[in-house]
Each structure stands twice: as C-alpha cells, then as structure tokens.
PDB file of C-alpha atoms in Angstrom:
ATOM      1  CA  UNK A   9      64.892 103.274 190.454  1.00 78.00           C
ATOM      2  CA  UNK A  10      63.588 107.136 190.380  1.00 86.00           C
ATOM      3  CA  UNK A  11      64.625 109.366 192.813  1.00 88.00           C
ATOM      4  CA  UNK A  12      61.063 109.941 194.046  1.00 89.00           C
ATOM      5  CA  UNK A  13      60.776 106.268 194.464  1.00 89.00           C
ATOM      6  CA  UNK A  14      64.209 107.157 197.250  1.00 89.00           C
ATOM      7  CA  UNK A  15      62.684 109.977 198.394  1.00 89.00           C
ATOM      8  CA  UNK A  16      59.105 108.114 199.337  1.00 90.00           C
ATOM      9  CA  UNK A  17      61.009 105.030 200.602  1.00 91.00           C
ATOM     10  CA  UNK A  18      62.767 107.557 202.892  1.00 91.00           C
ATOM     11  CA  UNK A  19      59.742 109.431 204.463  1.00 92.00           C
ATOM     12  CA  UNK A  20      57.977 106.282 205.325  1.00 90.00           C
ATOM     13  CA  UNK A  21      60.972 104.699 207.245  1.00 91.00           C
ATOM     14  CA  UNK A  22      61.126 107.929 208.761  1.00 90.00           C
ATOM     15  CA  UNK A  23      57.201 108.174 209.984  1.00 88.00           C
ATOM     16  CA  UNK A  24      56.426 104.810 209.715  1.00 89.00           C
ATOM     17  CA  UNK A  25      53.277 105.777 208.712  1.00 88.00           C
ATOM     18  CA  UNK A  26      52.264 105.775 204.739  1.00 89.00           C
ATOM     19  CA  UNK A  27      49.338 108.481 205.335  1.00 87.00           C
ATOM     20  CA  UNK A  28      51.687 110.700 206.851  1.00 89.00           C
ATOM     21  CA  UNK A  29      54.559 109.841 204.651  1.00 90.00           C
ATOM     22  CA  UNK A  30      52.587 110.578 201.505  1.00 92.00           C
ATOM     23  CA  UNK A  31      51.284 114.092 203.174  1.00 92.00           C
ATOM     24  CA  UNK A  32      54.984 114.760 203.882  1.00 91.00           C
ATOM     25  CA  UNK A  33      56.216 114.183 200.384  1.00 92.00           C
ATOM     26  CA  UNK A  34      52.781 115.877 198.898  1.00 92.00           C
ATOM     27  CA  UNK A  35      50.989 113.218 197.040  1.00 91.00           C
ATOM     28  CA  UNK A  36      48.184 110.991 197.191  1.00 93.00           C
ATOM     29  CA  UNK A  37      48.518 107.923 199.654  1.00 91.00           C
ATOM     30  CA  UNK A  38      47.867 105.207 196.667  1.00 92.00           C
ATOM     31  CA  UNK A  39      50.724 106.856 194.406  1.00 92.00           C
ATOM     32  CA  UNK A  40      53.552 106.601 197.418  1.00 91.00           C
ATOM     33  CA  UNK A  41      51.906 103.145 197.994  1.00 92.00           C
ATOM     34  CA  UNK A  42      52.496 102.100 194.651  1.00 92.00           C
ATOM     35  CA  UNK A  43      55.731 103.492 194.228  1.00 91.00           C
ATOM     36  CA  UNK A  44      57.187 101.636 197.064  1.00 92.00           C
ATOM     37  CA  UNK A  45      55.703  98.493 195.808  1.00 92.00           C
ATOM     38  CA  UNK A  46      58.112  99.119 192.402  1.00 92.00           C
ATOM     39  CA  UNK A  47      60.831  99.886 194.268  1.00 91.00           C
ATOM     40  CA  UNK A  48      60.219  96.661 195.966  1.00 91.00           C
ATOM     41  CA  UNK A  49      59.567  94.958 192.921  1.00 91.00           C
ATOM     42  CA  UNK A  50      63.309  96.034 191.750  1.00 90.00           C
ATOM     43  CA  UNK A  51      64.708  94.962 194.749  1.00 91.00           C
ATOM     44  CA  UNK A  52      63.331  92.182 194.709  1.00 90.00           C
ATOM     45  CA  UNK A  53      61.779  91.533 198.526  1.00 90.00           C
ATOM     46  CA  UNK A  54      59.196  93.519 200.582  1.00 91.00           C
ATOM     47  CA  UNK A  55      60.905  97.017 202.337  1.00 91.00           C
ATOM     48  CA  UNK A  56      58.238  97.773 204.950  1.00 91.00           C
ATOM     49  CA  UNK A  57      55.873  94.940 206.944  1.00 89.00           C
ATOM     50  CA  UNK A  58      52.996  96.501 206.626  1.00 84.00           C
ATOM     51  CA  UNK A  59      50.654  95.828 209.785  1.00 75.00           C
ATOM     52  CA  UNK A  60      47.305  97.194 210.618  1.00 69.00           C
ATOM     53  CA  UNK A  61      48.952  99.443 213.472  1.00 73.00           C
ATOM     54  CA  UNK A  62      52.775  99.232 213.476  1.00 80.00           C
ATOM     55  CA  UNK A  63      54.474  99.999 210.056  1.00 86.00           C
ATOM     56  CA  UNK A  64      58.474  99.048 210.430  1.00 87.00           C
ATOM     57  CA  UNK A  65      61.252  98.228 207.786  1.00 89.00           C
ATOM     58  CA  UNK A  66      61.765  94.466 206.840  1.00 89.00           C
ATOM     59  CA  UNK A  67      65.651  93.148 207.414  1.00 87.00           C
ATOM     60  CA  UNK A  68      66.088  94.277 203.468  1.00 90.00           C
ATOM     61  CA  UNK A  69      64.295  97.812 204.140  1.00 88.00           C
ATOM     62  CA  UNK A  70      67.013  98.523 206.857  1.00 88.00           C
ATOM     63  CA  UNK A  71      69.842  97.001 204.885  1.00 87.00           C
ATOM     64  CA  UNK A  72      69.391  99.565 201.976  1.00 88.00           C
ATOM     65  CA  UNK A  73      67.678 102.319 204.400  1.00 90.00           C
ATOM     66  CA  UNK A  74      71.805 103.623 204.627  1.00 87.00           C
ATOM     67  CA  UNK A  75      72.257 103.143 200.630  1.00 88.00           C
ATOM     68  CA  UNK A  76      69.403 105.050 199.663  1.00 90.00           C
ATOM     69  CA  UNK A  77      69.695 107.724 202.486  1.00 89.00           C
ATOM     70  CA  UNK A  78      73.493 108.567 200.558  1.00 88.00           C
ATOM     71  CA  UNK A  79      71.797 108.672 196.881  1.00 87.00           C
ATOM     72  CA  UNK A  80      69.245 111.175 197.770  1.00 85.00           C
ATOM     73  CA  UNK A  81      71.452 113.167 199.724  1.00 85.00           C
ATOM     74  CA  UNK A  82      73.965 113.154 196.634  1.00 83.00           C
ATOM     75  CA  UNK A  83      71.167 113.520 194.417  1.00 83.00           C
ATOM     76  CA  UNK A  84      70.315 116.850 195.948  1.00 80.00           C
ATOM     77  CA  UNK A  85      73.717 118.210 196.309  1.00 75.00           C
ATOM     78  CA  UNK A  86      74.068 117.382 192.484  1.00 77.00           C
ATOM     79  CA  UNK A  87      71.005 119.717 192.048  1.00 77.00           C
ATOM     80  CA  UNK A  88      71.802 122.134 194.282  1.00 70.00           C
ATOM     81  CA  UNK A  89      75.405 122.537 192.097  1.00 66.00           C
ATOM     82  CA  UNK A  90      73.924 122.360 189.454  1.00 69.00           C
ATOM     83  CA  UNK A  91      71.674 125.233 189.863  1.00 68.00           C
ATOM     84  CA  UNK A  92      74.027 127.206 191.197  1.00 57.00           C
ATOM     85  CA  UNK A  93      76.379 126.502 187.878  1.00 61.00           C
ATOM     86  CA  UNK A  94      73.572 127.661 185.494  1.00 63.00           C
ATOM     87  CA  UNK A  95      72.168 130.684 187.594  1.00 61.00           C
ATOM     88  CA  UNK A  96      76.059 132.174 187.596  1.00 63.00           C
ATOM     89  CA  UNK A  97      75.375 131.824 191.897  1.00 65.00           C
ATOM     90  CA  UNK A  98      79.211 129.712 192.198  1.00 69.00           C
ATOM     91  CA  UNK A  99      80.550 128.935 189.088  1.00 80.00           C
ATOM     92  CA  UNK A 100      84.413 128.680 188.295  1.00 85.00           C
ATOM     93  CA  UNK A 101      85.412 129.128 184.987  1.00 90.00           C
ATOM     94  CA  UNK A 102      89.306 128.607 183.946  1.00 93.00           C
ATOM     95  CA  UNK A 103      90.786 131.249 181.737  1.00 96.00           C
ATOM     96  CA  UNK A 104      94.165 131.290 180.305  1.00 96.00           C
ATOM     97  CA  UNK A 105      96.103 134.921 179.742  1.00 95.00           C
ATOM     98  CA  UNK A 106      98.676 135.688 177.337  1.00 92.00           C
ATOM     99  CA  UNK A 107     101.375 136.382 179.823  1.00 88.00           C
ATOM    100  CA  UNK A 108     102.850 139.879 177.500  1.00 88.00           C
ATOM    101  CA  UNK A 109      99.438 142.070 178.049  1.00 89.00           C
ATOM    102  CA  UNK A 110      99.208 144.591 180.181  1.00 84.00           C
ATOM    103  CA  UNK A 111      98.255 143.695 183.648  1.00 87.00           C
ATOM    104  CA  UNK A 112      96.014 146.788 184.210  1.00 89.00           C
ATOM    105  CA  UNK A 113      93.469 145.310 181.120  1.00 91.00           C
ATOM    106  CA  UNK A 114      93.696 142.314 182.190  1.00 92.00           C
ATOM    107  CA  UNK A 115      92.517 143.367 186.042  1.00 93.00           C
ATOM    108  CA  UNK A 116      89.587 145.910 184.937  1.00 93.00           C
ATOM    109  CA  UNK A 117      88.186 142.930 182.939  1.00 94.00           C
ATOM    110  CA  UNK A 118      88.863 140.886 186.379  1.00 93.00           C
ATOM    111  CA  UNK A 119      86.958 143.711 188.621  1.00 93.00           C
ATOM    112  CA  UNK A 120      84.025 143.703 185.749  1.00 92.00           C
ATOM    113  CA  UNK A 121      83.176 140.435 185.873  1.00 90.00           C
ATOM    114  CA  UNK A 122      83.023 140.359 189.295  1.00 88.00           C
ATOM    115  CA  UNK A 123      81.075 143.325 190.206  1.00 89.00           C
ATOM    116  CA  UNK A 124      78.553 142.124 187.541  1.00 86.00           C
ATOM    117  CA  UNK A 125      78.676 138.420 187.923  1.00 85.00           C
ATOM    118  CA  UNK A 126      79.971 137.655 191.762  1.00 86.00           C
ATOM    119  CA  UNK A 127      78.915 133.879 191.646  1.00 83.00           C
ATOM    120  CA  UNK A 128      81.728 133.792 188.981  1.00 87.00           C
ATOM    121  CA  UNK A 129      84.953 132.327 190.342  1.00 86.00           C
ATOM    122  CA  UNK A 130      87.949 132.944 188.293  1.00 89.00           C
ATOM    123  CA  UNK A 131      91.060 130.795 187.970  1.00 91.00           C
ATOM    124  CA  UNK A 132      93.096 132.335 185.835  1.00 94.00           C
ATOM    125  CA  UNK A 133      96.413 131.026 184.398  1.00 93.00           C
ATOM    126  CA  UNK A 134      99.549 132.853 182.253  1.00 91.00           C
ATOM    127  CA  UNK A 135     101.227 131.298 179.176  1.00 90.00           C
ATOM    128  CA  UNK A 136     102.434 132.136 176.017  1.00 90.00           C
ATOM    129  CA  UNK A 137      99.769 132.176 173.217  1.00 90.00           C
ATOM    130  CA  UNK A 138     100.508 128.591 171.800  1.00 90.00           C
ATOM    131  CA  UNK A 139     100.315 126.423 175.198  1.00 93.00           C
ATOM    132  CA  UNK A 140      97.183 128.684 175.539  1.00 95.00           C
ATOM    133  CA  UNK A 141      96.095 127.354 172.232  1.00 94.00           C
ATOM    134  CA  UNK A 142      97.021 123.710 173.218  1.00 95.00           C
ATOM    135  CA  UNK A 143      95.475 123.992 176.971  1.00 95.00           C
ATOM    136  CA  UNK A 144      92.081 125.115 174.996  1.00 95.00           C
ATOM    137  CA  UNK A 145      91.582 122.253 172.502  1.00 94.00           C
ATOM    138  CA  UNK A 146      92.540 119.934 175.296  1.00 94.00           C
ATOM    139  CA  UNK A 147      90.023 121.217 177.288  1.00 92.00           C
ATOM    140  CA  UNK A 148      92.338 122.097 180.393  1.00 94.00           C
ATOM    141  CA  UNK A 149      90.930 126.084 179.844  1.00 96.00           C
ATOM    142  CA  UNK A 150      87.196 127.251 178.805  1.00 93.00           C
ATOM    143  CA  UNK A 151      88.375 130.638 177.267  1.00 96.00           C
ATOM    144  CA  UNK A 152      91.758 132.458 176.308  1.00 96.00           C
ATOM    145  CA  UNK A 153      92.940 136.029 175.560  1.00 96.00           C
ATOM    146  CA  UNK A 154      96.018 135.751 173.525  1.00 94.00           C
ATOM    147  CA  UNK A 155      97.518 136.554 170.466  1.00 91.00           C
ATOM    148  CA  UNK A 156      99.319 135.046 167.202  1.00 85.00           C
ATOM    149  CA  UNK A 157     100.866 136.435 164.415  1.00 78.00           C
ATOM    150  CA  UNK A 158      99.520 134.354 161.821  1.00 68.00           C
ATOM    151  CA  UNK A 159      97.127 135.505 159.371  1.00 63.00           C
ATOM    152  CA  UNK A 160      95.702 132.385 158.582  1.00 63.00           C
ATOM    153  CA  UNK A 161      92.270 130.929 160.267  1.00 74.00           C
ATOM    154  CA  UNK A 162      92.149 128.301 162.482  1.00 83.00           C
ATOM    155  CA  UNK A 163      89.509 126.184 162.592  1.00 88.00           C
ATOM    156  CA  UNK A 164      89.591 124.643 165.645  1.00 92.00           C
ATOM    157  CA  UNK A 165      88.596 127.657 167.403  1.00 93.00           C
ATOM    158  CA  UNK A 166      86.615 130.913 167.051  1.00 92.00           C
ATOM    159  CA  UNK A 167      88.122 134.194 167.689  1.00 92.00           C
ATOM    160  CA  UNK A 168      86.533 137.210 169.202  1.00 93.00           C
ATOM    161  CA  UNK A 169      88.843 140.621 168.166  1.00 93.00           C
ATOM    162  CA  UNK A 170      89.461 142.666 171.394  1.00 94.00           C
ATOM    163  CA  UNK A 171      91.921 145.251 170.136  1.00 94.00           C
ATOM    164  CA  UNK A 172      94.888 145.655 168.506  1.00 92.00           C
ATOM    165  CA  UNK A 173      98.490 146.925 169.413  1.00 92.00           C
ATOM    166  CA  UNK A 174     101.508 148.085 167.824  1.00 92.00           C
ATOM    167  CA  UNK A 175     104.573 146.332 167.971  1.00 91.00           C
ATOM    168  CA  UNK A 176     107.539 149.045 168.834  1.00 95.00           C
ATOM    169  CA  UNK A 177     111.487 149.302 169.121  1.00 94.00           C
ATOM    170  CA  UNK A 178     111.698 149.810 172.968  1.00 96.00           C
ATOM    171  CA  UNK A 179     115.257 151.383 173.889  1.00 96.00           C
ATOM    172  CA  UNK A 180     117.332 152.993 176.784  1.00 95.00           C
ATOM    173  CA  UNK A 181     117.046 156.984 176.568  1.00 94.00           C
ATOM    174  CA  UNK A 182     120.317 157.556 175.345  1.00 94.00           C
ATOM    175  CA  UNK A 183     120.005 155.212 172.710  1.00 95.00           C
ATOM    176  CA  UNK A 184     121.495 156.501 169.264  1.00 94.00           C
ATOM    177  CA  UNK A 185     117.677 156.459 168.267  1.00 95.00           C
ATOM    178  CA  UNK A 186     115.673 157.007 171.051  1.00 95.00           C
ATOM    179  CA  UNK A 187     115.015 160.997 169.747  1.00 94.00           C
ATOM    180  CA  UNK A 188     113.500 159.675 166.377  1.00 94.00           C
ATOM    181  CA  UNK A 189     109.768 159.259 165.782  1.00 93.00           C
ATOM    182  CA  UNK A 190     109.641 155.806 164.464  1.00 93.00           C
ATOM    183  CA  UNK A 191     112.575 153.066 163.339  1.00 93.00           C
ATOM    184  CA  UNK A 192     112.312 151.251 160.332  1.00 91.00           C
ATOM    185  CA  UNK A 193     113.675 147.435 160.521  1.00 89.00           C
ATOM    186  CA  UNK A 194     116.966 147.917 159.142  1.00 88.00           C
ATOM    187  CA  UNK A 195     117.577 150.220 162.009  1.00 89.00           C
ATOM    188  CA  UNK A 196     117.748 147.233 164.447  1.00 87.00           C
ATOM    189  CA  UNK A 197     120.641 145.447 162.244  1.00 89.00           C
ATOM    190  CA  UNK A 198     123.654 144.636 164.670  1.00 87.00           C
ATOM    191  CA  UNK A 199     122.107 145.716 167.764  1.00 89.00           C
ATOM    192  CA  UNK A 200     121.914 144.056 170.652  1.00 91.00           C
ATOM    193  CA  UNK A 201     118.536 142.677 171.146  1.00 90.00           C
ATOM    194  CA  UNK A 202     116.895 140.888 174.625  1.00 93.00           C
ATOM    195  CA  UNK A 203     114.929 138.376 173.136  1.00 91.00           C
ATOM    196  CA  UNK A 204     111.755 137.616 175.099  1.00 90.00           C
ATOM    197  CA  UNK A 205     110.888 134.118 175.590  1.00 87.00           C
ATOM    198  CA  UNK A 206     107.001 134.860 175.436  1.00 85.00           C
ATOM    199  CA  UNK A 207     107.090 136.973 172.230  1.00 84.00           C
ATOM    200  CA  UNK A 208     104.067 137.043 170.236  1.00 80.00           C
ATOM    201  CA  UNK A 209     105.992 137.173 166.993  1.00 81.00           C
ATOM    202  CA  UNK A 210     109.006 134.540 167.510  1.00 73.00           C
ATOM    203  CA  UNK A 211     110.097 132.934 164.546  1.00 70.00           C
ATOM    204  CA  UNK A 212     107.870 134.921 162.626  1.00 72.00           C
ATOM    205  CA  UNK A 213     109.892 138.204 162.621  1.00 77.00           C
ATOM    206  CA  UNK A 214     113.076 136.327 161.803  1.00 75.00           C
ATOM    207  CA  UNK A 215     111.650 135.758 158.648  1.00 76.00           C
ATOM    208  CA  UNK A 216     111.246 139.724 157.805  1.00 77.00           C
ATOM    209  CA  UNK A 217     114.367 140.484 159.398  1.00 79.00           C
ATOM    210  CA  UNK A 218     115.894 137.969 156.923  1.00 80.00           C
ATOM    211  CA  UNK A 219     114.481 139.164 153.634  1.00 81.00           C
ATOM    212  CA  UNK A 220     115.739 142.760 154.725  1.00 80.00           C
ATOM    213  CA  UNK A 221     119.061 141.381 155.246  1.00 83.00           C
ATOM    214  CA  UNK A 222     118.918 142.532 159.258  1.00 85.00           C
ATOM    215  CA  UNK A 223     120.750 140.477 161.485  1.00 83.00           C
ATOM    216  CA  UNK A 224     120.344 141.284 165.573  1.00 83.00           C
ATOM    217  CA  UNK A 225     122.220 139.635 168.071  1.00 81.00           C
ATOM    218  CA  UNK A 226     120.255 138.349 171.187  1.00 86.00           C
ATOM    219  CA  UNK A 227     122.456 138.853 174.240  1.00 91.00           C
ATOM    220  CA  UNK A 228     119.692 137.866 176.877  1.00 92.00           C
ATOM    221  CA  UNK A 229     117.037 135.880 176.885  1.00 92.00           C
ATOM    222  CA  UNK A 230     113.577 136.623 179.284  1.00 91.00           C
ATOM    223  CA  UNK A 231     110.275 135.032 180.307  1.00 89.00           C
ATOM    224  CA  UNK A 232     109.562 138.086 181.942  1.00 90.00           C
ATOM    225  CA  UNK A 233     108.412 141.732 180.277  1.00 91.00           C
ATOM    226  CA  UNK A 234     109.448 143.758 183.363  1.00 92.00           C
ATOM    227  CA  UNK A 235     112.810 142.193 183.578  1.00 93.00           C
ATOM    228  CA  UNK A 236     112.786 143.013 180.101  1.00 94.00           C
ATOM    229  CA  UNK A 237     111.985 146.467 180.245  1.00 95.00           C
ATOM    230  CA  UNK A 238     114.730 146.502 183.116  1.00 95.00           C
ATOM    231  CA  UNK A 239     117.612 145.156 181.162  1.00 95.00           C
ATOM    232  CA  UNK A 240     116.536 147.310 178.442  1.00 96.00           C
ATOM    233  CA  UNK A 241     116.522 151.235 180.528  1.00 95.00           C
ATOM    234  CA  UNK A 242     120.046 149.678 181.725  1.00 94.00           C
ATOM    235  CA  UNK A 243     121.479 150.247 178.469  1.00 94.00           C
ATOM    236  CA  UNK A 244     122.021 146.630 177.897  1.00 94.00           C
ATOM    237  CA  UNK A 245     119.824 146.215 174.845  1.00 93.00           C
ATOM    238  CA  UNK A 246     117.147 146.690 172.848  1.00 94.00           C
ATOM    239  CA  UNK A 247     113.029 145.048 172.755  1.00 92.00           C
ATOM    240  CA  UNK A 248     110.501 144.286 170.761  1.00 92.00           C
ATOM    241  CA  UNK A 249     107.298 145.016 172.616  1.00 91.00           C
ATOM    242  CA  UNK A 250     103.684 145.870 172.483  1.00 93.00           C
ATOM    243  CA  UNK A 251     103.315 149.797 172.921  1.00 92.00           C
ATOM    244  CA  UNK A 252     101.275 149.488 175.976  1.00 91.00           C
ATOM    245  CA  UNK A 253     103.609 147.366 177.739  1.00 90.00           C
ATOM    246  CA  UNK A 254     107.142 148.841 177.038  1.00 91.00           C
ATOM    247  CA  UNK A 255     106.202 151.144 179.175  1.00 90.00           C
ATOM    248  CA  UNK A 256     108.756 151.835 181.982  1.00 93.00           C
ATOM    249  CA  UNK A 257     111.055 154.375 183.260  1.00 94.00           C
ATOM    250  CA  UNK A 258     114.085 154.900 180.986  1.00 95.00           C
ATOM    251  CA  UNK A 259     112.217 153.392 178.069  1.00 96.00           C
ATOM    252  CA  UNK A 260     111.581 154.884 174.602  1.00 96.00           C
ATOM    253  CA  UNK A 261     109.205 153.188 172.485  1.00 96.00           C
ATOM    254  CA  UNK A 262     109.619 153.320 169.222  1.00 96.00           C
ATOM    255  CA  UNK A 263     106.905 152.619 166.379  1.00 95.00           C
ATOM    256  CA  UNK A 264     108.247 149.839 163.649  1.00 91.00           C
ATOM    257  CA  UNK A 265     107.604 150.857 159.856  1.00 88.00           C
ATOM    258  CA  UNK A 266     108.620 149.555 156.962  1.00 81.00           C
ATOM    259  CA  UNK A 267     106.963 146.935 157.840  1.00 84.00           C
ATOM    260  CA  UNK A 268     105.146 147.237 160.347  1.00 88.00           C
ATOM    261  CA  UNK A 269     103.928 145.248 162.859  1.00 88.00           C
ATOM    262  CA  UNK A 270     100.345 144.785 164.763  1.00 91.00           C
ATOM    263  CA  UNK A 271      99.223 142.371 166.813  1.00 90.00           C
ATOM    264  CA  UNK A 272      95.702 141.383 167.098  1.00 92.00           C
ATOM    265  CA  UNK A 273      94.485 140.098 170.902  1.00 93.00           C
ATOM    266  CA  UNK A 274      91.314 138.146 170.793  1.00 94.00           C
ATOM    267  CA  UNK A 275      89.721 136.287 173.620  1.00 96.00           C
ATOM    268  CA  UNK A 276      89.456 132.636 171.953  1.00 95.00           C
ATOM    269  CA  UNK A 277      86.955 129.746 172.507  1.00 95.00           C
ATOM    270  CA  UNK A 278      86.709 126.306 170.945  1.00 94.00           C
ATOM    271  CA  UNK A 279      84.814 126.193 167.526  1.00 92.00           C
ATOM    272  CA  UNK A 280      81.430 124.137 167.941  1.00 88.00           C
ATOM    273  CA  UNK A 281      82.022 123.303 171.531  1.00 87.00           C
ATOM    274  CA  UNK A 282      79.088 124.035 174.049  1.00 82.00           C
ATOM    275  CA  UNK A 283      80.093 127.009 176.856  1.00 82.00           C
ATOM    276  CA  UNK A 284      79.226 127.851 180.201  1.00 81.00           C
ATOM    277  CA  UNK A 285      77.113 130.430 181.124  1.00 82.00           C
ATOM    278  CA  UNK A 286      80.138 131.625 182.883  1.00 86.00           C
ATOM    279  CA  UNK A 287      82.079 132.025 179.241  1.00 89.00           C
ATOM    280  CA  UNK A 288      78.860 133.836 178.545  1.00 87.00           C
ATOM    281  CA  UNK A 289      79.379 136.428 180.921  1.00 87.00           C
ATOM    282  CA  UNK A 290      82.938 136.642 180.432  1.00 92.00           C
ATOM    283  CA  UNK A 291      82.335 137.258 176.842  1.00 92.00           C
ATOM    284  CA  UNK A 292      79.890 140.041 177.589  1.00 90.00           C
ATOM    285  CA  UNK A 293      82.248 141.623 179.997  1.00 92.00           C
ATOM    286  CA  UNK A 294      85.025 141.646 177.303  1.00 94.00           C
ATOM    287  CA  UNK A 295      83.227 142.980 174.624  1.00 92.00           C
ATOM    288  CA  UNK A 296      81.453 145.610 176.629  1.00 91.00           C
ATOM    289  CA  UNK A 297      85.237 146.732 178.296  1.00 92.00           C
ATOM    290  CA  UNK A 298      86.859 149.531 176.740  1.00 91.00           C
ATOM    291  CA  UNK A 299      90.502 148.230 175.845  1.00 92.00           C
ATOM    292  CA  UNK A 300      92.927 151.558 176.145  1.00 89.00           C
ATOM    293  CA  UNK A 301      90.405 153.802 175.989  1.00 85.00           C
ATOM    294  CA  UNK A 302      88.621 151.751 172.726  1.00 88.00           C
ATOM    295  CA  UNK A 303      85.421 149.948 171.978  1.00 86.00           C
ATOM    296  CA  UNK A 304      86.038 146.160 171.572  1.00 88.00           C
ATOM    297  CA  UNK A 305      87.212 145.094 167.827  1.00 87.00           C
ATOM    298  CA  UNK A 306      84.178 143.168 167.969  1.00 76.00           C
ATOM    299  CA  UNK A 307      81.604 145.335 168.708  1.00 69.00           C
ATOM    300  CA  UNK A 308      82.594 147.848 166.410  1.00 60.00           C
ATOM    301  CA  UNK A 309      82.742 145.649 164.145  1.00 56.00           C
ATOM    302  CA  UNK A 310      79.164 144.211 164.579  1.00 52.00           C
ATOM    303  CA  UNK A 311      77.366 147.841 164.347  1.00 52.00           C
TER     304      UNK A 311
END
C-alpha cells in the first residue's frame, strides 16, 4: 500500500465521484482508477460500488475509510517534521556543557545560534567532562563542549579545538602569595586546598603533585565553581581553576609553572556517526565565535 494509493482512496470517498476525485488529486482518471483497483486487490474485496450514477463505499470501503484517513494524516505530519528537521525551521538538538566554563562563552554561543539559526531549539545539559563523554557514545547528547586532561586520542569520537585555558592557583588577597606573579607546584604543599568535584584534572594532578613530593590537604569539597570561588575569597582555602573562571571578588589568580598546566576545550561529536543539520550549525557557530577575544583553535588551525 502507497500513500497515493490512501490519498486517492480518500478523495473518492470524499466526492464520490472518480472524475472529480482524480481532478482533485491531479492525475488522469484511468491512473486513480487503477490505483484503487490495487488497493482493492490488497485488501482483498471491492472499496467503492461503482454505479453508473451513484458512486458510494462498499461495507469494507467504510470499515477502513477511518484507518486510512489516520495513516495519511500521520503520513503528512511525518513530512511536515521532517522538513522542518532538515530546513533548521524546528529542530532540537541536545548539547551537553562542561559545567567549569565560563557561563558568559557559553551564552554568546547560545545568542549566536539563535539569531542565525532560530528554528534551532536548544536543550542544553551540565556535567562533568566524563558523563559528557558517556551521555555522547550512548547517544543521550548529539554534541559536547568539554574538556580532559589526557593527551591521548580517543577514537570513539572526533574533537573540534575551541581554545585553550590556563590552569591557575586561585587564592584569598591576603594570601602569603597572592602578590607573586606565578606559583610553582611546590608552593601549594600543605595548604589547604577546596577540591572541586567537577575538576577537569582530578586524579590526574595527584600524580604531578606526587612526583614533586607536594602533598595538599582538601578541607572542602564542591560541585559548584562559585561556591568555590566563595570559600576561597573567605580565606578558607585555596583552588585550582581555569583563569577565566576564578574570577571573583577577593580572588587572586595565580599562573601554575613548573609544570604547567593547560586545558584544551573542544566541542566533541561521535567519530563516524551521521549529524543533524542542527550539529551543523552549531559547529559553524562555534568555530566562527571568538572564545576570549580569540579565533577558534580550529580555524586557525585550518588556514
């Protein structure tokens, strides 16, 4: 059964009439004629009684009259979201954040890709970048901005570079180092330290800290970078932050040498796995946006 075959069946047992019928659905009376008589065929019993006057549905004909009247209708609505989907008109698209960037990128990308693409609807969601990483392979996200220390490619996914950040020392002001230019690790050793939950580099600082013999001593414990960054110009310890987000009043940021640290945000997609035109768009918007004040590690990189 073709959908024209519905959509002919449906015009006649509206105008019980197949001239009129055919003129309605814009073909030739002997090719509606013949494509009721297949959809009869399949069916297996005669749809219309065909008199020389009076045209009228058989007892089958009204029996599946409801039936086919819900297929079409479903039939166009499929087409009609589908064309919408592919033409960017209402599409949503599911994005996943790494919850320790800075808010402000994060919401110029937002206001880009809506200015340029309304039809886009984005649900975004905020996570650390591993449960980002899972939420993407299992398909619960189509695209993801986050971070991970690791040097080492993955596979499963493909990375696009958006920029990259220092990691720094963020302290209270009258910190015994907050008038120094930079810290090296073994300045941290037996400091307090508020360990956030969400950081980019857990478990694999430790293992620097370790070869340099620096032990810190984690007095709180955070999902949250403002809370954070709160605890921290209260005296009460010390961070380890991106640059652009230990930012906050009473704060001192405080680049890490010796060695230092970088972390490298990209906004990540599944390796080999077919997009939306929605990722499209977001991936244009990303790579076009100027990330604290500089081009897109990507683009650079591609001229």
């Amino acid at each position: 059964m073709e959908i024209s075959q519905v959509r002919y069946f449906l015009a006649v047992a509206k105008e019980l009439n197949f001239t009129r019928a055919a003129e309605e659905c814009n073909v030739t009376q002997p090719a509606l004629s013949r494509a009721i008589k297949l959809l009869e065929d399949e069916f297996g019993g005669a749809l219309f009684h065909r008199e020389r006057r009076f045209t009228h549905l058989t007892e089958l004909g009204r029996m599946v009259e409801t039936y086919l009247e819900g297929v079409f209708e479903n039939s166009r609505q499929a087409k009609q979201i589908a064309e919408q989907y592919v033409h960017l008109k209402k599409t949503p698209l599911r994005v996943g954040i790494m919850s320790t960037i800075a808010p402000d990128e994060i919401i110029e990308l937002i206001s880009s890709v809506r200015a340029h693409h309304p039809g886009v609807e984005l649900h975004l969601c905020d996570a650390d970048a591993p449960s980002l990483r899972r939420r993407l392979l299992e398909g619960d996200l189509e695209a993801a901005i986050y971070a991970l220390p690791s040097n080492a490619s993955d596979e499963e996914v493909h990375s696009l570079p958006l920029f990259r950040e220092q990691m720094v020392m963020a302290v209270h002001l009258t910190h015994r180092l907050a008038n120094q230019r930079n810290v090296q690790v073994r300045d941290m050793s037996n400091e307090s330290y508020i360990h956030r939950n969400n950081c980019e580099f857990a478990g694999y600082a430790d293992a620097v800290l370790s070869e340099q013999g620096v032990t810190v001593s984690p007095v709180y414990w955070s999902d949250r970078d403002d809370w954070t960054l709160a605890m921290i110009a209260a005296g009460l310890g010390f961070g380890f932050m991106p640059e652009h987000t230990a930012k906050h009043p009473g704060v001192v940021a405080l680049p890490i040498t010796d060695p230092e640290f970088w972390r490298e945000v990209n906004l990540v997609t599944v390796r080999g796995r077919r997009h939306s035109p929605a990722v499209g768009a977001l991936v244009r918007e990303a790579t076009q946006k100027r990330w604290f004040g500089g081009r897109a590690m990507a683009l650079s990189a591609a001229e």
